[in-house]
Amino acid sequence: MADVQFEHVYKLFGDHPVVNDLSLDIADGEFLVLLGPSGCGKTTSLRMLAGLERPTYGRIAIGQRTVNALPSKARDVAMVFQNYALYPHKTVRGNLAFGMKLRRVPKAEMNRQLDEVATLLGLKRLLDSRPAELSGGERQRVALGRALLRRPKVFLMDEPLSNLDATLRAQMRAELIRLHTKLNATIVYVTHDQAEAMTMATRIAVMSKGHLAQVGTPQQIYDSPADLFVATFVGLPKMNVVTGRLGSVDNSPVLEVLGRTIRMDPASFVSPNSSSSAEVFVGIRPEDVLCDPGNPQDAIYGDVEVVEPLGSETLVTARCDETTTLVARVPPRTPIAIGDRIRIQINTQHLHLFDKTTQQSLLLPTTSGPVKTWQPEVFAEVRAN
Ligand SMILES: Nc1ncnc2c1ncn2[C@@H]1O[C@H](COP(=O)(O)OP(=O)(O)OP(=O)(O)O)[C@@H](O)[C@H]1O
Ligand SMILES: [Mg+2]
C-alpha cells in the first residue's frame, strides 16, 4: 500500500481548467472520497492519478515517487471505472482471473482467492457467464472483484456502485468498509453520492468546479463546513439558509435572525469582509429546527406547506415569512398537517455563519489539530425579556 500526493495539480482542456490547483495528501491506508457535483473534475483527477490523463501542471506522487511521466501500467494501481471495462469475450471467471494469470499465481491459490472474492461479491453463480449476459450491477461487481484480486498499491474507484439497486448498494458499502479495514488498503473513491462519502470515507475531499473546497473527516465536513457550497451540498435534506444581520447590544455582538436576537461569543467568529453591510447568511440544519419549542416566548411561527413522511422521520417545510421557509426533521407520526400553524425554535448551538459575498464560513477555526475545524458551539442565547 502507499500514500498519494497531488501538489498544485492543474488540468486544462483548451483554456478551460477542469482541475484547478489541486493539492491533497492522502495517507497510506486511507479511504479518501472525492465528493462533488457532476462535472466538478472528480473523474479527471482520478484519471490523472491512474496515468490515463497527464496533468497540465503540478506533481502527482504515489509512495513518495513522482509518477507524472510513468505509464499507467507501471503505477501499480487498480481502477474500477464509472463504465466498468470488462473483457467481453471472457467469462466472469476469466475476467477475474486475468490479472492473476499474468502474475503467474499458482492455480490452487488463484482458485482460493477467486472463490473468496466471488463469494464476497455474490458472483459465484455467474462465473461462467459473459459480460453481455450480465446486468449493469453485476458487471460493476465483476469490475470491483477484478480490482480486489489485483492487490495494488492504491485502489482507484470511480462511482463503482452507481448501477446497483439501493439494497445492494447499502450492502456493498458495508462490504467496502469491511474490506478497507481488512486489507488496510489505500482507496481513492469518487462519488457524487454523499451517503457513500459519509459512510465509507476516513476523509472526504469536497470539490466544486475544479477547486478543492474542503478536506476533513465526514463529521468535520458536516459539522463545520468551510463555505456555503460545502454546507448546502453535504447534508440531506439541505441546510436551511436565511439572511441574518450582525449587530451589537451593550457593546456585545449579536446576530439578528428570524426576528430573534442571539448573543455571540466575540471570539467565535470574524466579521464579514464585505463590511458595507453586516448582513450574513445563517445556516441551520433541518435537525436544528425544532417544531416543539420548550419556551413559547422563543417561538418563531410558521405555516406548514409540505409534510414528507419518510418512515423513520418526517420532513416538514414551513413558511415563516414571505421570503423564508424552513425545513425541519421531526420524529415519525408527529401530528403536523399541511396548513397547520406551528411554533418553531432554532437550536442556536449549531448555527453556521457565512460571509454574504465570499460565502466563506465566518466561524473561527479551533487550534486543536492540523485539520481546520470551525466551532459553532460557542453561540449563547439572549434570554427573551
Ligand atoms: N477529454 C476532455 N476534453 C474536454 N473536456 C473534458 C474532457 N474530459 C472531461 N472534460 C470536462 O471536464 C469537466 C470535468 O469532468 P469530469 O469527468 O472530471 O467530471 P466529474 O466530476 O467526474 O463528473 P460526473 O460526476 O458527472 O462523473 C467536465 O466539464 C467535462 O466536460
Ligand atoms: Mg465522473
Coordinates of C-alpha atoms and ligand atoms in Angstrom, one line a residue:
M1 CA 0.0 0.0 0.0
A2 CA 1.1 3.6 -0.5
D3 CA 0.4 7.2 0.1
V4 CA -0.6 9.6 -2.6
Q5 CA 0.1 13.3 -3.2
F6 CA -1.4 15.9 -5.5
E7 CA 0.7 19.0 -5.5
H8 CA -0.7 22.1 -7.2
V9 CA -2.2 19.9 -10.0
Y10 CA -4.0 21.6 -12.9
K11 CA -5.7 20.0 -15.9
L12 CA -6.7 22.3 -18.7
F13 CA -8.7 21.2 -21.7
G14 CA -8.1 24.0 -24.2
D15 CA -8.0 27.1 -22.0
H16 CA -10.5 25.7 -19.5
P17 CA -9.1 24.5 -16.2
V18 CA -11.1 21.4 -15.3
V19 CA -8.9 20.7 -12.2
N20 CA -7.6 23.9 -10.7
D21 CA -4.7 23.9 -8.2
L22 CA -5.5 20.6 -6.5
S23 CA -3.2 19.9 -3.5
L24 CA -4.1 16.9 -1.5
D25 CA -2.2 14.5 0.7
I26 CA -3.7 11.0 1.0
A27 CA -2.2 8.9 3.8
D28 CA -1.2 5.2 3.4
G29 CA -4.3 3.1 4.2
E30 CA -6.7 6.0 3.9
F31 CA -10.2 5.7 2.3
L32 CA -10.3 9.1 0.7
V33 CA -13.5 10.1 -1.0
L34 CA -13.6 12.8 -3.7
L35 CA -17.1 14.2 -3.5
G36 CA -18.7 16.8 -5.7
P37 CA -21.4 17.5 -8.2
S38 CA -21.4 16.3 -11.7
G39 CA -18.7 17.9 -13.8
C40 CA -16.5 19.2 -10.9
G41 CA -13.4 17.3 -12.0
K42 CA -13.5 14.1 -9.9
T43 CA -13.0 11.6 -12.7
T44 CA -10.3 13.8 -14.3
S45 CA -8.4 13.9 -11.0
L46 CA -8.7 10.1 -10.7
R47 CA -7.6 9.6 -14.3
M48 CA -4.5 11.7 -13.7
L49 CA -3.7 9.6 -10.7
A50 CA -4.2 6.4 -12.8
G51 CA -2.0 7.7 -15.6
L52 CA -4.8 7.9 -18.1
E53 CA -4.5 11.7 -18.3
R54 CA -1.5 13.9 -17.9
P55 CA -1.6 16.9 -15.5
T56 CA -1.0 20.2 -17.3
Y57 CA 0.9 21.5 -14.3
G58 CA 1.8 20.1 -10.9
R59 CA 3.1 16.9 -9.4
I60 CA 1.5 13.6 -8.6
A61 CA 3.3 11.1 -6.4
I62 CA 2.5 7.6 -5.3
G63 CA 4.5 6.1 -2.4
Q64 CA 6.7 9.3 -2.5
R65 CA 7.6 8.7 -6.1
T66 CA 6.7 11.2 -8.8
V67 CA 4.6 9.4 -11.3
N68 CA 3.7 12.2 -13.8
A69 CA 5.7 10.6 -16.6
L70 CA 5.0 7.0 -15.5
P71 CA 2.7 5.0 -17.7
S72 CA -0.5 3.6 -16.1
K73 CA 0.8 0.0 -16.1
A74 CA 3.9 1.0 -14.1
R75 CA 1.9 2.7 -11.3
D76 CA 0.6 -0.4 -9.6
V77 CA -2.9 1.0 -9.2
A78 CA -6.2 -0.8 -9.9
M79 CA -9.1 1.3 -11.2
V80 CA -12.8 0.5 -11.2
F81 CA -14.3 2.8 -13.8
Q82 CA -17.6 4.5 -14.0
N83 CA -18.2 2.4 -17.1
Y84 CA -16.5 -0.8 -15.9
A85 CA -14.4 -2.0 -18.8
L86 CA -14.6 -5.8 -18.9
Y87 CA -13.2 -8.2 -21.5
P88 CA -16.3 -9.1 -23.5
H89 CA -15.1 -12.5 -24.7
K90 CA -14.0 -13.8 -21.4
T91 CA -16.3 -15.2 -18.8
V92 CA -16.7 -13.7 -15.3
R93 CA -14.1 -16.3 -14.1
G94 CA -11.8 -15.3 -17.0
N95 CA -12.2 -11.6 -16.2
L96 CA -11.5 -12.2 -12.5
A97 CA -8.5 -14.5 -13.1
F98 CA -6.9 -12.5 -15.9
G99 CA -4.6 -10.4 -13.7
M100 CA -3.6 -13.4 -11.5
K101 CA -2.7 -15.4 -14.6
L102 CA -0.4 -12.7 -15.8
R103 CA 1.2 -12.6 -12.4
R104 CA 1.5 -16.5 -12.6
V105 CA -0.3 -17.0 -9.3
P106 CA -0.3 -20.8 -8.6
K107 CA -3.6 -22.4 -9.7
A108 CA -4.7 -23.5 -6.2
E109 CA -4.0 -20.1 -4.7
M110 CA -5.8 -18.4 -7.7
N111 CA -8.9 -20.6 -7.2
R112 CA -8.9 -19.9 -3.5
Q113 CA -8.8 -16.1 -4.0
L114 CA -11.2 -16.2 -6.8
D115 CA -13.7 -18.1 -4.7
E116 CA -13.3 -15.7 -1.8
V117 CA -13.9 -12.6 -3.9
A118 CA -16.8 -14.2 -5.9
T119 CA -18.5 -15.2 -2.6
L120 CA -18.0 -11.7 -1.2
L121 CA -19.5 -10.1 -4.2
G122 CA -22.3 -12.6 -4.8
L123 CA -20.9 -13.7 -8.2
K124 CA -20.5 -17.4 -7.7
R125 CA -23.5 -18.4 -9.9
L126 CA -22.3 -16.1 -12.6
L127 CA -18.7 -17.3 -13.0
D128 CA -19.4 -18.9 -16.4
S129 CA -21.4 -16.0 -17.8
R130 CA -20.0 -13.4 -20.2
P131 CA -20.3 -9.7 -19.6
A132 CA -23.1 -9.3 -22.2
E133 CA -25.2 -11.7 -20.2
L134 CA -24.9 -9.6 -17.0
S135 CA -26.9 -6.7 -15.6
G136 CA -25.2 -3.4 -15.1
G137 CA -24.9 -4.0 -11.4
E138 CA -23.4 -7.5 -11.9
R139 CA -20.8 -6.1 -14.3
Q140 CA -19.9 -3.5 -11.8
R141 CA -19.3 -6.2 -9.2
V142 CA -17.1 -8.1 -11.6
A143 CA -15.0 -5.0 -12.2
L144 CA -14.8 -4.5 -8.4
G145 CA -13.8 -8.1 -8.0
R146 CA -11.1 -7.8 -10.6
A147 CA -9.6 -4.8 -8.8
L148 CA -9.7 -6.6 -5.5
L149 CA -7.8 -9.5 -6.9
R150 CA -5.0 -7.2 -8.2
R151 CA -3.9 -6.2 -4.7
P152 CA -2.4 -3.0 -6.0
K153 CA -0.7 -0.2 -4.1
V154 CA -3.7 2.0 -4.5
F155 CA -7.3 1.3 -5.4
L156 CA -9.0 3.9 -7.6
M157 CA -12.7 3.7 -7.8
D158 CA -15.0 5.9 -9.9
E159 CA -18.6 5.5 -8.8
P160 CA -18.3 1.7 -8.6
L161 CA -21.7 1.3 -7.0
S162 CA -23.7 3.6 -9.3
N163 CA -25.5 0.9 -11.1
L164 CA -26.6 -1.1 -8.1
D165 CA -30.1 -1.0 -6.6
A166 CA -30.5 0.6 -3.2
T167 CA -30.3 -2.6 -1.2
L168 CA -27.3 -3.9 -2.9
R169 CA -25.6 -0.5 -2.8
A170 CA -26.0 -0.4 1.0
Q171 CA -24.7 -3.9 1.3
M172 CA -21.7 -3.2 -0.9
R173 CA -21.0 0.0 1.1
A174 CA -20.7 -2.1 4.2
E175 CA -18.6 -4.7 2.4
L176 CA -16.2 -2.0 1.2
I177 CA -15.8 -0.7 4.7
R178 CA -15.0 -4.2 5.9
L179 CA -12.6 -4.7 3.0
H180 CA -10.8 -1.5 3.7
T181 CA -10.4 -2.4 7.3
K182 CA -9.2 -5.9 6.5
L183 CA -6.8 -5.0 3.7
N184 CA -5.7 -1.7 5.2
A185 CA -5.8 -0.5 1.6
T186 CA -5.3 3.0 0.2
I187 CA -8.6 3.8 -1.6
V188 CA -9.3 6.9 -3.6
Y189 CA -13.0 6.8 -4.3
V190 CA -15.0 9.2 -6.5
T191 CA -18.7 9.8 -6.0
H192 CA -21.4 12.4 -6.1
D193 CA -23.4 10.4 -3.6
Q194 CA -22.9 11.9 -0.1
A195 CA -24.3 8.9 1.7
E196 CA -21.4 6.9 0.2
A197 CA -18.9 9.6 1.1
M198 CA -20.2 10.0 4.7
T199 CA -20.4 6.3 5.4
M200 CA -17.2 5.0 3.9
A201 CA -14.6 7.8 3.9
T202 CA -11.9 8.2 6.5
R203 CA -11.7 11.7 5.0
I204 CA -13.8 13.5 2.3
A205 CA -12.3 15.9 -0.2
V206 CA -15.2 18.1 -1.4
M207 CA -14.7 19.5 -5.0
S208 CA -16.5 22.3 -6.7
K209 CA -15.9 23.5 -10.2
G210 CA -12.3 22.1 -10.3
H211 CA -11.4 23.5 -6.9
L212 CA -10.9 21.7 -3.6
A213 CA -13.4 23.3 -1.3
Q214 CA -12.6 21.4 1.9
V215 CA -10.9 18.2 3.2
G216 CA -11.9 16.6 6.5
T217 CA -13.5 13.7 8.3
P218 CA -17.1 13.2 7.4
Q219 CA -18.1 14.6 10.8
Q220 CA -15.9 17.7 10.3
I221 CA -17.3 18.3 6.9
Y222 CA -20.9 18.0 8.2
D223 CA -20.4 19.9 11.5
S224 CA -18.1 22.6 10.3
P225 CA -18.4 23.3 6.5
A226 CA -15.8 25.8 5.3
D227 CA -18.1 27.6 2.9
L228 CA -21.7 27.8 1.8
F229 CA -21.2 25.4 -1.1
V230 CA -20.0 22.6 1.2
A231 CA -22.7 23.4 3.8
T232 CA -25.5 23.1 1.3
F233 CA -24.0 20.2 -0.8
V234 CA -23.4 17.9 2.2
G235 CA -26.5 17.0 4.3
L236 CA -29.9 15.7 3.2
P237 CA -32.3 17.5 3.4
K238 CA -30.2 20.5 2.6
M239 CA -29.1 23.0 5.3
N240 CA -31.6 25.9 5.6
V241 CA -30.0 29.2 4.6
V242 CA -31.6 32.5 5.7
T243 CA -30.3 36.1 5.9
G244 CA -29.2 37.5 9.2
R245 CA -27.6 40.6 10.4
L246 CA -24.7 41.1 12.8
G247 CA -25.1 43.9 15.3
S248 CA -24.3 44.8 18.8
V249 CA -26.3 45.2 22.1
D250 CA -24.5 46.7 25.1
N251 CA -21.2 46.5 23.2
S252 CA -21.6 42.8 22.8
P253 CA -22.0 41.2 19.3
V254 CA -25.4 39.8 18.5
L255 CA -26.9 38.0 15.5
E256 CA -30.4 39.0 14.4
V257 CA -32.1 36.3 12.6
L258 CA -35.7 35.2 12.0
G259 CA -36.9 38.0 14.3
R260 CA -34.7 36.8 17.2
T261 CA -31.6 38.3 18.7
I262 CA -28.8 35.9 19.6
R263 CA -25.8 36.9 21.6
M264 CA -22.5 35.8 20.1
D265 CA -19.2 35.0 21.7
P266 CA -16.9 37.6 20.1
A267 CA -14.0 35.0 20.0
S268 CA -16.1 32.6 17.9
F269 CA -16.3 34.4 14.5
V270 CA -14.8 37.0 12.3
S271 CA -16.6 40.0 10.8
P272 CA -17.6 39.7 7.2
N273 CA -15.2 41.1 4.6
S274 CA -17.9 43.0 2.8
S275 CA -18.2 45.4 5.7
S276 CA -20.5 47.8 3.8
S277 CA -23.3 45.6 5.1
A278 CA -23.4 43.5 8.2
E279 CA -25.7 41.0 6.5
V280 CA -24.6 37.4 6.7
F281 CA -26.0 34.0 5.6
V282 CA -27.1 31.9 8.5
G283 CA -27.2 28.1 8.0
I284 CA -29.5 26.0 10.1
R285 CA -29.5 22.2 9.6
P286 CA -33.1 20.7 9.5
E287 CA -32.4 18.8 12.7
D288 CA -31.7 22.1 14.5
V289 CA -35.2 23.4 13.5
L290 CA -37.3 22.2 16.4
C291 CA -41.1 22.1 16.0
D292 CA -41.9 21.8 19.7
P293 CA -40.3 24.7 21.4
G294 CA -39.9 24.4 25.1
N295 CA -40.4 28.1 25.7
P296 CA -43.3 29.5 23.6
Q297 CA -41.8 33.0 24.1
D298 CA -38.8 31.9 21.9
A299 CA -41.0 30.7 19.2
I300 CA -41.0 31.6 15.5
Y301 CA -44.3 30.9 13.8
G302 CA -44.5 29.0 10.6
D303 CA -47.3 27.8 8.2
V304 CA -46.8 24.2 7.1
E305 CA -46.6 23.9 3.3
V306 CA -45.2 20.4 2.8
V307 CA -45.2 17.3 5.0
E308 CA -42.9 14.4 3.8
P309 CA -43.2 11.2 6.0
L310 CA -40.1 9.1 5.4
G311 CA -40.9 6.4 7.9
S312 CA -38.1 6.9 10.3
E313 CA -38.6 10.6 10.4
T314 CA -40.8 13.3 8.8
L315 CA -39.7 16.4 6.9
V316 CA -41.8 19.5 7.5
T317 CA -41.5 22.6 5.3
A318 CA -42.9 25.7 7.0
R319 CA -43.2 29.3 5.7
C320 CA -42.0 31.8 8.3
D321 CA -42.4 34.9 6.2
E322 CA -42.7 35.9 2.6
T323 CA -39.1 35.1 1.7
T324 CA -38.3 32.4 4.3
T325 CA -39.2 28.7 4.5
L326 CA -37.5 26.3 6.9
V327 CA -37.3 22.6 6.6
A328 CA -37.4 20.6 9.9
R329 CA -36.8 17.0 10.6
V330 CA -39.3 15.8 13.2
P331 CA -40.0 12.3 14.7
P332 CA -42.3 10.0 12.8
R333 CA -46.0 10.3 13.4
T334 CA -45.7 13.9 14.7
P335 CA -49.2 15.2 14.3
I336 CA -48.5 18.0 11.8
A337 CA -50.5 18.6 8.7
I338 CA -50.4 20.9 5.7
G339 CA -52.0 24.3 6.6
D340 CA -51.2 24.0 10.3
R341 CA -49.6 27.0 12.1
I342 CA -46.7 25.6 14.1
R343 CA -44.3 27.1 16.6
I344 CA -40.6 26.6 15.7
Q345 CA -37.5 27.1 17.7
I346 CA -34.0 27.0 16.2
N347 CA -31.2 25.3 18.1
T348 CA -28.7 28.2 18.3
Q349 CA -25.9 25.9 19.5
H350 CA -25.4 24.7 15.9
L351 CA -25.8 27.7 13.7
H352 CA -23.5 28.3 10.8
L353 CA -22.4 31.8 9.6
F354 CA -21.2 32.7 6.1
D355 CA -20.0 35.9 4.5
K356 CA -22.6 37.0 2.0
T357 CA -20.1 38.0 -0.6
T358 CA -17.3 35.4 -0.3
Q359 CA -19.6 32.7 1.1
Q360 CA -16.8 31.6 3.4
S361 CA -17.6 30.5 6.9
L362 CA -17.2 33.2 9.4
L363 CA -16.8 30.9 12.4
L364 CA -13.2 30.7 13.6
P365 CA -11.1 27.5 13.3
T366 CA -10.1 25.9 16.5
T367 CA -6.5 25.5 17.2
S368 CA -6.7 21.8 18.1
G369 CA -5.1 19.6 15.5
P370 CA -3.9 20.2 11.9
V371 CA -7.3 19.8 10.3
K372 CA -9.2 23.0 10.1
T373 CA -12.4 22.8 12.1
W374 CA -14.9 25.5 12.8
Q375 CA -16.6 25.7 16.2
P376 CA -20.2 26.7 16.1
E377 CA -20.9 25.6 19.7
V378 CA -20.0 29.0 21.0
F379 CA -23.2 30.8 20.5
A380 CA -25.1 31.8 23.6
E381 CA -28.7 32.8 23.5
V382 CA -30.1 36.1 24.8
R383 CA -32.9 35.3 27.2
A384 CA -36.3 36.6 26.0
N385 CA -37.3 39.5 28.2
Ligands
LIG1 N1 -11.3 14.9 -22.7 C1 -11.9 16.0 -22.3 N2 -12.0 17.1 -23.2 C2 -12.6 18.2 -22.8 N3 -13.3 18.4 -21.7 C3 -13.3 17.4 -20.8 C4 -12.7 16.1 -21.1 N4 -12.8 15.3 -20.0 C5 -13.6 16.0 -19.2 N5 -13.9 17.2 -19.6 C6 -14.7 18.2 -18.9 O1 -14.2 18.4 -17.6 C7 -15.2 18.6 -16.7 C8 -15.0 17.6 -15.5 O2 -15.2 16.3 -16.0 P1 -15.1 15.1 -15.0 O3 -15.4 13.9 -15.8 O4 -13.8 15.1 -14.3 O5 -16.3 15.4 -14.0 P2 -16.9 14.5 -12.8 O6 -16.7 15.3 -11.6 O7 -16.3 13.2 -12.8 O8 -18.5 14.4 -13.1 P3 -19.5 13.2 -13.0 O9 -20.0 13.2 -11.6 O10 -20.6 13.7 -13.9 O11 -18.9 12.0 -13.5 C9 -16.5 18.5 -17.4 O12 -17.0 19.7 -17.6 C10 -16.1 17.8 -18.7 O13 -17.0 18.1 -19.7
MG2 MG -17.1 11.2 -13.3

